[in-house]
Tab-separated table of N, CA and C in Angstrom:
chain	number	residue	atom	x	y	z
A	76	MET	N	108.980	84.724	83.015
A	76	MET	CA	107.679	84.208	83.424
A	76	MET	C	107.456	82.839	82.785
A	77	HIS	N	106.874	81.950	83.534
A	77	HIS	CA	106.591	80.605	83.042
A	77	HIS	C	105.457	80.641	82.014
A	78	LYS	N	105.428	79.650	81.158
A	78	LYS	CA	104.367	79.552	80.153
A	78	LYS	C	103.001	79.346	80.817
A	79	ASN	N	102.972	78.603	81.928
A	79	ASN	CA	101.726	78.358	82.653
A	79	ASN	C	101.977	78.648	84.130
A	80	THR	N	101.184	79.506	84.702
A	80	THR	CA	101.298	79.880	86.108
A	80	THR	C	99.904	79.878	86.716
A	81	ILE	N	99.785	79.335	87.911
A	81	ILE	CA	98.508	79.343	88.621
A	81	ILE	C	98.298	80.735	89.205
A	82	CYS	N	97.133	81.299	88.977
A	82	CYS	CA	96.785	82.597	89.552
A	82	CYS	C	95.726	82.377	90.621
A	83	VAL	N	96.044	82.804	91.842
A	83	VAL	CA	95.134	82.637	92.974
A	83	VAL	C	94.657	84.016	93.404
A	84	TRP	N	93.354	84.197	93.481
A	84	TRP	CA	92.729	85.478	93.816
A	84	TRP	C	92.655	85.648	95.328
A	85	TYR	N	93.100	86.777	95.797
A	85	TYR	CA	92.981	87.150	97.209
A	85	TYR	C	92.274	88.496	97.270
A	86	ASP	N	91.733	88.811	98.417
A	86	ASP	CA	91.148	90.130	98.619
A	86	ASP	C	92.297	91.142	98.639
A	87	THR	N	93.094	91.129	99.706
A	87	THR	CA	94.229	92.046	99.817
A	87	THR	C	95.467	91.384	100.409
A	88	GLN	N	95.419	90.078	100.693
A	88	GLN	CA	96.463	89.428	101.493
A	88	GLN	C	97.392	88.507	100.717
A	89	ALA	N	97.568	88.699	99.422
A	89	ALA	CA	98.404	87.794	98.620
A	89	ALA	C	99.831	87.713	99.143
A	90	GLU	N	100.394	88.829	99.534
A	90	GLU	CA	101.790	88.806	99.999
A	90	GLU	C	101.910	88.034	101.315
A	91	GLU	N	101.006	88.247	102.247
A	91	GLU	CA	101.016	87.517	103.518
A	91	GLU	C	100.878	86.019	103.267
A	92	ALA	N	99.949	85.639	102.397
A	92	ALA	CA	99.736	84.226	102.080
A	92	ALA	C	100.991	83.623	101.443
A	93	ALA	N	101.585	84.321	100.497
A	93	ALA	CA	102.775	83.812	99.815
A	93	ALA	C	103.909	83.559	100.805
A	94	HIS	N	104.113	84.465	101.742
A	94	HIS	CA	105.168	84.276	102.737
A	94	HIS	C	104.859	83.083	103.651
A	95	PHE	N	103.596	82.888	104.003
A	95	PHE	CA	103.212	81.721	104.804
A	95	PHE	C	103.495	80.437	104.040
A	96	TYR	N	103.099	80.368	102.766
A	96	TYR	CA	103.330	79.157	101.973
A	96	TYR	C	104.821	78.875	101.845
A	97	ALA	N	105.620	79.926	101.603
A	97	ALA	CA	107.059	79.745	101.444
A	97	ALA	C	107.702	79.232	102.733
A	98	ALA	N	107.187	79.653	103.867
A	98	ALA	CA	107.726	79.205	105.148
A	98	ALA	C	107.241	77.805	105.525
A	99	THR	N	106.163	77.348	104.927
A	99	THR	CA	105.526	76.089	105.320
A	99	THR	C	105.936	74.909	104.445
A	100	PHE	N	106.042	75.118	103.138
A	100	PHE	CA	106.251	74.014	102.200
A	100	PHE	C	107.645	74.046	101.596
A	101	PRO	N	108.266	72.869	101.402
A	101	PRO	CA	109.598	72.837	100.793
A	101	PRO	C	109.534	73.286	99.334
A	102	ASP	N	110.676	73.722	98.824
A	102	ASP	CA	110.798	74.160	97.429
A	102	ASP	C	109.760	75.236	97.107
A	103	SER	N	109.556	76.148	98.053
A	103	SER	CA	108.596	77.239	97.894
A	103	SER	C	109.311	78.553	98.190
A	104	HIS	N	108.916	79.590	97.503
A	104	HIS	CA	109.548	80.884	97.739
A	104	HIS	C	108.633	82.018	97.288
A	105	VAL	N	108.977	83.214	97.713
A	105	VAL	CA	108.299	84.432	97.276
A	105	VAL	C	109.240	85.152	96.329
A	106	GLY	N	108.704	85.552	95.186
A	106	GLY	CA	109.495	86.282	94.200
A	106	GLY	C	109.116	87.751	94.184
A	107	MET	N	108.919	88.258	92.993
A	107	MET	CA	108.630	89.675	92.799
A	107	MET	C	107.267	90.063	93.378
A	108	VAL	N	107.226	91.265	93.918
A	108	VAL	CA	105.981	91.872	94.383
A	108	VAL	C	105.711	93.053	93.460
A	109	HIS	N	104.555	93.036	92.812
A	109	HIS	CA	104.196	94.076	91.851
A	109	HIS	C	103.133	94.986	92.464
A	110	ARG	N	103.336	96.266	92.343
A	110	ARG	CA	102.399	97.241	92.893
A	110	ARG	C	101.517	97.792	91.780
A	111	SER	N	100.306	98.130	92.139
A	111	SER	CA	99.350	98.642	91.157
A	111	SER	C	99.815	100.007	90.640
A	112	PRO	N	99.895	100.150	89.309
A	112	PRO	CA	100.330	101.436	88.763
A	112	PRO	C	99.229	102.502	88.812
A	113	LEU	N	97.991	102.055	88.923
A	113	LEU	CA	96.841	102.956	88.932
A	113	LEU	C	95.793	102.466	89.915
A	114	ASP	N	94.904	103.333	90.322
A	114	ASP	CA	93.736	102.889	91.084
A	114	ASP	C	92.923	101.937	90.204
A	115	ASN	N	92.345	100.922	90.821
A	115	ASN	CA	91.482	99.987	90.097
A	115	ASN	C	90.449	99.478	91.094
A	116	PRO	N	89.475	98.677	90.663
A	116	PRO	CA	88.410	98.259	91.591
A	116	PRO	C	88.891	97.533	92.844
A	117	GLY	N	90.059	96.881	92.806
A	117	GLY	CA	90.524	96.139	93.967
A	117	GLY	C	91.658	96.800	94.729
A	118	ASN	N	92.266	97.837	94.168
A	118	ASN	CA	93.467	98.423	94.761
A	118	ASN	C	93.556	99.912	94.485
A	119	LYS	N	94.345	100.567	95.290
A	119	LYS	CA	94.757	101.944	95.030
A	119	LYS	C	96.141	101.900	94.395
A	120	ALA	N	96.510	102.911	93.657
A	120	ALA	CA	97.856	103.004	93.095
A	120	ALA	C	98.877	102.838	94.214
A	121	GLY	N	99.862	101.969	93.985
A	121	GLY	CA	100.903	101.718	94.975
A	121	GLY	C	100.649	100.524	95.875
A	122	ASP	N	99.402	100.054	95.961
A	122	ASP	CA	99.101	98.853	96.752
A	122	ASP	C	99.690	97.623	96.066
A	123	VAL	N	99.942	96.575	96.849
A	123	VAL	CA	100.391	95.311	96.260
A	123	VAL	C	99.268	94.781	95.364
A	124	LEU	N	99.593	94.560	94.104
A	124	LEU	CA	98.629	94.036	93.134
A	124	LEU	C	98.845	92.534	92.916
A	125	MET	N	100.110	92.149	92.665
A	125	MET	CA	100.424	90.742	92.401
A	125	MET	C	101.705	90.360	93.138
A	126	VAL	N	101.759	89.096	93.535
A	126	VAL	CA	102.939	88.530	94.175
A	126	VAL	C	103.278	87.239	93.449
A	127	GLU	N	104.506	87.139	92.964
A	127	GLU	CA	104.972	85.896	92.368
A	127	GLU	C	105.475	84.996	93.493
A	128	PHE	N	105.041	83.739	93.499
A	128	PHE	CA	105.498	82.785	94.501
A	128	PHE	C	105.419	81.384	93.935
A	129	SER	N	106.017	80.443	94.622
A	129	SER	CA	105.881	79.039	94.232
A	129	SER	C	105.513	78.234	95.462
A	130	VAL	N	104.800	77.141	95.228
A	130	VAL	CA	104.447	76.177	96.273
A	130	VAL	C	104.928	74.819	95.784
A	131	CYS	N	105.888	74.255	96.509
A	131	CYS	CA	106.469	72.957	96.136
A	131	CYS	C	106.911	72.949	94.668
A	132	GLY	N	107.529	74.034	94.243
A	132	GLY	CA	108.064	74.132	92.891
A	132	GLY	C	107.071	74.554	91.823
A	133	ILE	N	105.805	74.702	92.155
A	133	ILE	CA	104.785	75.094	91.184
A	133	ILE	C	104.658	76.621	91.191
A	134	PRO	N	104.871	77.268	90.039
A	134	PRO	CA	104.792	78.732	90.004
A	134	PRO	C	103.354	79.234	90.131
A	135	CYS	N	103.199	80.292	90.929
A	135	CYS	CA	101.887	80.878	91.184
A	135	CYS	C	102.004	82.401	91.179
A	136	ILE	N	100.883	83.023	90.999
A	136	ILE	CA	100.752	84.461	91.188
A	136	ILE	C	99.586	84.662	92.143
A	137	GLY	N	99.809	85.460	93.163
A	137	GLY	CA	98.719	85.877	94.036
A	137	GLY	C	98.248	87.236	93.554
A	138	LEU	N	96.989	87.332	93.220
A	138	LEU	CA	96.402	88.573	92.716
A	138	LEU	C	95.497	89.168	93.780
A	139	ASN	N	95.821	90.364	94.233
A	139	ASN	CA	94.943	91.083	95.149
A	139	ASN	C	93.874	91.776	94.313
A	140	GLY	N	92.751	91.109	94.149
A	140	GLY	CA	91.699	91.612	93.286
A	140	GLY	C	90.522	92.228	94.011
A	141	GLY	N	90.588	92.256	95.336
A	141	GLY	CA	89.471	92.790	96.096
A	141	GLY	C	88.455	91.714	96.413
A	142	PRO	N	87.329	92.103	96.991
A	142	PRO	CA	86.349	91.133	97.487
A	142	PRO	C	85.372	90.590	96.439
A	143	ALA	N	85.567	90.899	95.171
A	143	ALA	CA	84.602	90.511	94.138
A	143	ALA	C	84.427	88.994	94.018
A	144	PHE	N	85.503	88.223	94.224
A	144	PHE	CA	85.450	86.769	94.076
A	144	PHE	C	86.044	86.127	95.315
A	145	SER	N	85.500	84.986	95.696
A	145	SER	CA	86.049	84.254	96.831
A	145	SER	C	86.449	82.855	96.387
A	146	GLN	N	87.276	82.209	97.199
A	146	GLN	CA	87.742	80.862	96.911
A	146	GLN	C	86.606	79.849	97.084
A	147	THR	N	86.681	78.773	96.321
A	147	THR	CA	85.782	77.634	96.497
A	147	THR	C	86.604	76.356	96.429
A	148	GLU	N	85.986	75.250	96.790
A	148	GLU	CA	86.657	73.964	96.702
A	148	GLU	C	86.891	73.514	95.262
A	149	ALA	N	86.400	74.288	94.288
A	149	ALA	CA	86.637	73.947	92.887
A	149	ALA	C	88.117	74.066	92.528
A	150	PHE	N	88.884	74.771	93.357
A	150	PHE	CA	90.337	74.853	93.186
A	150	PHE	C	90.982	74.499	94.506
A	151	SER	N	92.022	73.665	94.447
A	151	SER	CA	92.790	73.354	95.658
A	151	SER	C	94.211	73.003	95.262
A	152	PHE	N	95.108	73.181	96.225
A	152	PHE	CA	96.460	72.662	96.104
A	152	PHE	C	96.444	71.282	96.738
A	153	GLN	N	97.043	70.297	96.068
A	153	GLN	CA	97.160	68.966	96.656
A	153	GLN	C	98.625	68.732	96.988
A	154	ILE	N	98.894	68.475	98.255
A	154	ILE	CA	100.249	68.249	98.733
A	154	ILE	C	100.389	66.775	99.107
A	155	ALA	N	101.285	66.076	98.418
A	155	ALA	CA	101.542	64.663	98.704
A	155	ALA	C	102.497	64.562	99.882
A	156	THR	N	102.155	63.687	100.821
A	156	THR	CA	102.996	63.486	102.000
A	156	THR	C	103.470	62.042	102.071
A	157	ASP	N	104.605	61.855	102.744
A	157	ASP	CA	105.202	60.526	102.812
A	157	ASP	C	104.850	59.743	104.072
A	158	ASP	N	104.395	60.439	105.119
A	158	ASP	CA	104.104	59.748	106.370
A	158	ASP	C	103.182	60.616	107.229
A	159	GLN	N	102.827	60.109	108.397
A	159	GLN	CA	101.902	60.829	109.274
A	159	GLN	C	102.525	62.124	109.801
A	160	GLU	N	103.813	62.095	110.105
A	160	GLU	CA	104.476	63.289	110.630
A	160	GLU	C	104.378	64.444	109.626
A	161	GLU	N	104.643	64.158	108.370
A	161	GLU	CA	104.564	65.197	107.344
A	161	GLU	C	103.116	65.642	107.136
A	162	THR	N	102.191	64.700	107.142
A	162	THR	CA	100.768	65.020	107.027
A	162	THR	C	100.345	65.942	108.160
A	163	ASP	N	100.709	65.575	109.372
A	163	ASP	CA	100.365	66.391	110.541
A	163	ASP	C	100.985	67.779	110.448
A	164	ARG	N	102.247	67.869	110.046
A	164	ARG	CA	102.946	69.155	109.982
A	164	ARG	C	102.224	70.143	109.060
A	165	TYR	N	101.874	69.701	107.852
A	165	TYR	CA	101.222	70.611	106.903
A	165	TYR	C	99.788	70.911	107.331
A	166	TRP	N	99.075	69.884	107.752
A	166	TRP	CA	97.685	70.063	108.201
A	166	TRP	C	97.633	71.053	109.362
A	167	ASN	N	98.477	70.824	110.358
A	167	ASN	CA	98.479	71.680	111.536
A	167	ASN	C	98.918	73.100	111.207
A	168	ALA	N	99.836	73.265	110.273
A	168	ALA	CA	100.262	74.609	109.871
A	168	ALA	C	99.095	75.375	109.261
A	169	ILE	N	98.339	74.722	108.402
A	169	ILE	CA	97.216	75.395	107.739
A	169	ILE	C	96.060	75.622	108.701
A	170	VAL	N	95.610	74.568	109.346
A	170	VAL	CA	94.459	74.668	110.242
A	170	VAL	C	94.803	75.511	111.469
A	171	GLY	N	96.009	75.347	111.992
A	171	GLY	CA	96.412	76.059	113.192
A	171	GLY	C	96.737	77.527	112.980
A	172	ASN	N	96.769	77.970	111.741
A	172	ASN	CA	97.065	79.368	111.426
A	172	ASN	C	95.790	80.073	110.953
A	173	GLY	N	94.674	79.762	111.613
A	173	GLY	CA	93.412	80.419	111.266
A	173	GLY	C	92.615	79.715	110.189
A	174	GLY	N	93.047	78.518	109.792
A	174	GLY	CA	92.331	77.764	108.778
A	174	GLY	C	91.207	76.937	109.368
A	175	ALA	N	90.689	76.012	108.561
A	175	ALA	CA	89.573	75.176	108.995
A	175	ALA	C	89.697	73.784	108.387
A	176	GLU	N	89.293	72.788	109.177
A	176	GLU	CA	89.252	71.400	108.703
A	176	GLU	C	88.078	71.201	107.769
A	177	SER	N	88.225	70.233	106.892
A	177	SER	CA	87.126	69.767	106.070
A	177	SER	C	87.242	68.243	106.026
A	178	ALA	N	86.530	67.620	105.138
A	178	ALA	CA	86.502	66.159	105.068
A	178	ALA	C	87.535	65.615	104.090
A	179	CYS	N	87.925	64.354	104.307
A	179	CYS	CA	88.701	63.577	103.349
A	179	CYS	C	90.063	64.172	103.010
A	180	GLY	N	90.723	64.768	104.007
A	180	GLY	CA	92.052	65.309	103.785
A	180	GLY	C	92.078	66.743	103.293
A	181	TRP	N	90.914	67.371	103.208
A	181	TRP	CA	90.842	68.760	102.756
A	181	TRP	C	90.840	69.692	103.957
A	182	CYS	N	91.483	70.839	103.779
A	182	CYS	CA	91.400	71.915	104.758
A	182	CYS	C	91.496	73.239	104.005
A	183	LYS	N	91.202	74.299	104.714
A	183	LYS	CA	91.165	75.625	104.100
A	183	LYS	C	92.057	76.542	104.913
A	184	ASP	N	92.905	77.325	104.240
A	184	ASP	CA	93.749	78.257	104.983
A	184	ASP	C	92.962	79.516	105.344
A	185	LYS	N	93.567	80.389	106.117
A	185	LYS	CA	92.832	81.562	106.606
A	185	LYS	C	92.483	82.555	105.510
A	186	TRP	N	93.041	82.372	104.315
A	186	TRP	CA	92.700	83.238	103.181
A	186	TRP	C	91.630	82.603	102.303
A	187	GLY	N	91.148	81.421	102.701
A	187	GLY	CA	90.079	80.749	101.969
A	187	GLY	C	90.544	79.784	100.901
A	188	VAL	N	91.864	79.645	100.714
A	188	VAL	CA	92.399	78.726	99.703
A	188	VAL	C	92.314	77.304	100.251
A	189	ASN	N	91.875	76.383	99.409
A	189	ASN	CA	91.665	74.994	99.795
A	189	ASN	C	92.902	74.146	99.511
A	190	TRP	N	93.161	73.216	100.422
A	190	TRP	CA	94.325	72.333	100.352
A	190	TRP	C	93.877	70.904	100.574
A	191	GLN	N	94.503	69.981	99.857
A	191	GLN	CA	94.357	68.553	100.114
A	191	GLN	C	95.705	68.061	100.617
A	192	ILE	N	95.758	67.615	101.839
A	192	ILE	CA	96.992	67.075	102.406
A	192	ILE	C	96.840	65.559	102.331
A	193	THR	N	97.512	64.952	101.357
A	193	THR	CA	97.209	63.586	100.938
A	193	THR	C	98.419	62.664	101.034
A	194	PRO	N	98.408	61.742	101.987
A	194	PRO	CA	99.503	60.773	102.075
A	194	PRO	C	99.574	59.895	100.816
A	195	ARG	N	100.786	59.611	100.405
A	195	ARG	CA	100.993	58.783	99.197
A	195	ARG	C	100.392	57.391	99.349
A	196	VAL	N	100.313	56.866	100.583
A	196	VAL	CA	99.721	55.542	100.778
A	196	VAL	C	98.275	55.539	100.262
A	197	LEU	N	97.580	56.648	100.409
A	197	LEU	CA	96.203	56.741	99.926
A	197	LEU	C	96.158	56.828	98.399
A	198	THR	N	96.966	57.702	97.818
A	198	THR	CA	96.931	57.839	96.347
A	198	THR	C	97.442	56.573	95.669
A	199	ASP	N	98.434	55.906	96.275
A	199	ASP	CA	98.921	54.643	95.713
A	199	ASP	C	97.827	53.576	95.747
A	200	ALA	N	97.074	53.514	96.848
A	200	ALA	CA	95.985	52.536	96.960
A	200	ALA	C	94.893	52.831	95.939
A	201	MET	N	94.574	54.104	95.755
A	201	MET	CA	93.545	54.477	94.776
A	201	MET	C	93.988	54.091	93.363
A	202	ALA	N	95.270	54.239	93.079
A	202	ALA	CA	95.789	53.905	91.746
A	202	ALA	C	95.722	52.404	91.469
A	203	GLN	N	95.733	51.593	92.507
A	203	GLN	CA	95.650	50.142	92.317
A	203	GLN	C	94.259	49.701	91.873
A	204	GLY	N	93.255	50.487	92.221
A	204	GLY	CA	91.888	50.143	91.836
A	204	GLY	C	91.352	48.948	92.614
A	205	GLY	N	90.209	48.461	92.172
A	205	GLY	CA	89.608	47.263	92.742
A	205	GLY	C	89.343	47.349	94.235
A	206	GLU	N	89.487	46.224	94.910
A	206	GLU	CA	89.205	46.136	96.342
A	206	GLU	C	90.151	47.009	97.163
A	207	THR	N	91.382	47.124	96.730
A	207	THR	CA	92.346	47.961	97.453
A	207	THR	C	91.854	49.396	97.487
A	208	ALA	N	91.460	49.909	96.347
A	208	ALA	CA	90.953	51.283	96.283
A	208	ALA	C	89.671	51.432	97.098
A	209	LYS	N	88.795	50.448	97.032
A	209	LYS	CA	87.547	50.520	97.801
A	209	LYS	C	87.820	50.616	99.298
A	210	ARG	N	88.738	49.788	99.803
A	210	ARG	CA	89.041	49.809	101.233
A	210	ARG	C	89.668	51.140	101.643
A	211	ALA	N	90.610	51.625	100.859
A	211	ALA	CA	91.270	52.901	101.179
A	211	ALA	C	90.276	54.055	101.101
A	212	PHE	N	89.479	54.067	100.064
A	212	PHE	CA	88.499	55.143	99.877
A	212	PHE	C	87.457	55.123	100.993
A	213	GLY	N	86.990	53.936	101.350
A	213	GLY	CA	86.013	53.816	102.435
A	213	GLY	C	86.554	54.340	103.748
A	214	ALA	N	87.808	54.035	104.046
A	214	ALA	CA	88.416	54.544	105.276
A	214	ALA	C	88.567	56.062	105.209
A	215	MET	N	89.027	56.584	104.084
A	215	MET	CA	89.222	58.024	103.917
A	215	MET	C	87.920	58.788	104.111
A	216	MET	N	86.823	58.238	103.657
A	216	MET	CA	85.536	58.934	103.728
A	216	MET	C	85.089	59.218	105.166
A	217	THR	N	85.700	58.568	106.136
A	217	THR	CA	85.330	58.793	107.536
A	217	THR	C	86.236	59.824	108.216
A	218	MET	N	87.218	60.348	107.513
A	218	MET	CA	88.261	61.177	108.125
A	218	MET	C	88.138	62.654	107.768
A	219	HIS	N	88.769	63.468	108.589
A	219	HIS	CA	89.088	64.854	108.239
A	219	HIS	C	90.546	64.813	107.796
A	220	LYS	N	91.488	64.985	108.738
A	220	LYS	CA	92.903	64.779	108.419
A	220	LYS	C	93.098	63.282	108.186
A	221	ILE	N	93.869	62.927	107.176
A	221	ILE	CA	94.073	61.519	106.852
A	221	ILE	C	94.965	60.870	107.912
A	222	ASP	N	94.504	59.730	108.398
A	222	ASP	CA	95.221	58.919	109.376
A	222	ASP	C	95.910	57.790	108.607
A	223	VAL	N	97.234	57.897	108.459
A	223	VAL	CA	97.986	56.937	107.675
A	223	VAL	C	97.819	55.512	108.231
A	224	ALA	N	97.893	55.353	109.536
A	224	ALA	CA	97.764	54.025	110.130
A	224	ALA	C	96.395	53.415	109.833
A	225	ALA	N	95.344	54.230	109.851
A	225	ALA	CA	94.007	53.729	109.551
A	225	ALA	C	93.871	53.330	108.075
A	226	ILE	N	94.509	54.069	107.199
A	226	ILE	CA	94.497	53.686	105.771
A	226	ILE	C	95.251	52.364	105.604
A	227	GLU	N	96.407	52.252	106.239
A	227	GLU	CA	97.186	51.001	106.145
A	227	GLU	C	96.414	49.828	106.724
A	228	ALA	N	95.690	50.032	107.816
A	228	ALA	CA	94.872	48.961	108.397
A	228	ALA	C	93.756	48.569	107.437
A	229	ALA	N	93.131	49.545	106.795
A	229	ALA	CA	92.074	49.242	105.821
A	229	ALA	C	92.638	48.442	104.644
A	230	LEU	N	93.840	48.755	104.235
A	230	LEU	CA	94.451	48.027	103.119
A	230	LEU	C	94.716	46.565	103.490
A	231	ARG	N	95.032	46.334	104.748
A	231	ARG	CA	95.254	44.957	105.193
A	231	ARG	C	93.937	44.200	105.327
A	232	GLY	N	92.833	44.911	105.324
A	232	GLY	CA	91.522	44.263	105.429
A	232	GLY	C	91.141	44.113	106.848
């Protein structure tokens, strides 16, 4: 087990979500599936309790904890993309599989987990600061899925 692992709470669908992430993102996989040894508030004995998985090389655990807690935008996975094709592929996979669009490159998968699908052209512009960051940020604020060409046009002024 890694020293630090992200734990993501699901109602009962951690294994389904983990398999979707592994099929969608590179360097992602599903590891061990742990079953509940006893009945507990979120599971019956024998139900899937935890699923070890990774997303783009980051180790995670999906915990089937029941309906007590739901996802919020206070936690999200941020996926850096290199071009519009990659941005579209991940965005469409999440939104098109029962998810929902949000603003500024954010979307939510069908399990309620939030994602930021963020082209590097945007993060690079933000890192430059000053007028470059202002133009990129201003363009981003008008978008749902990030439009790489529109960010590049904003950078040119």
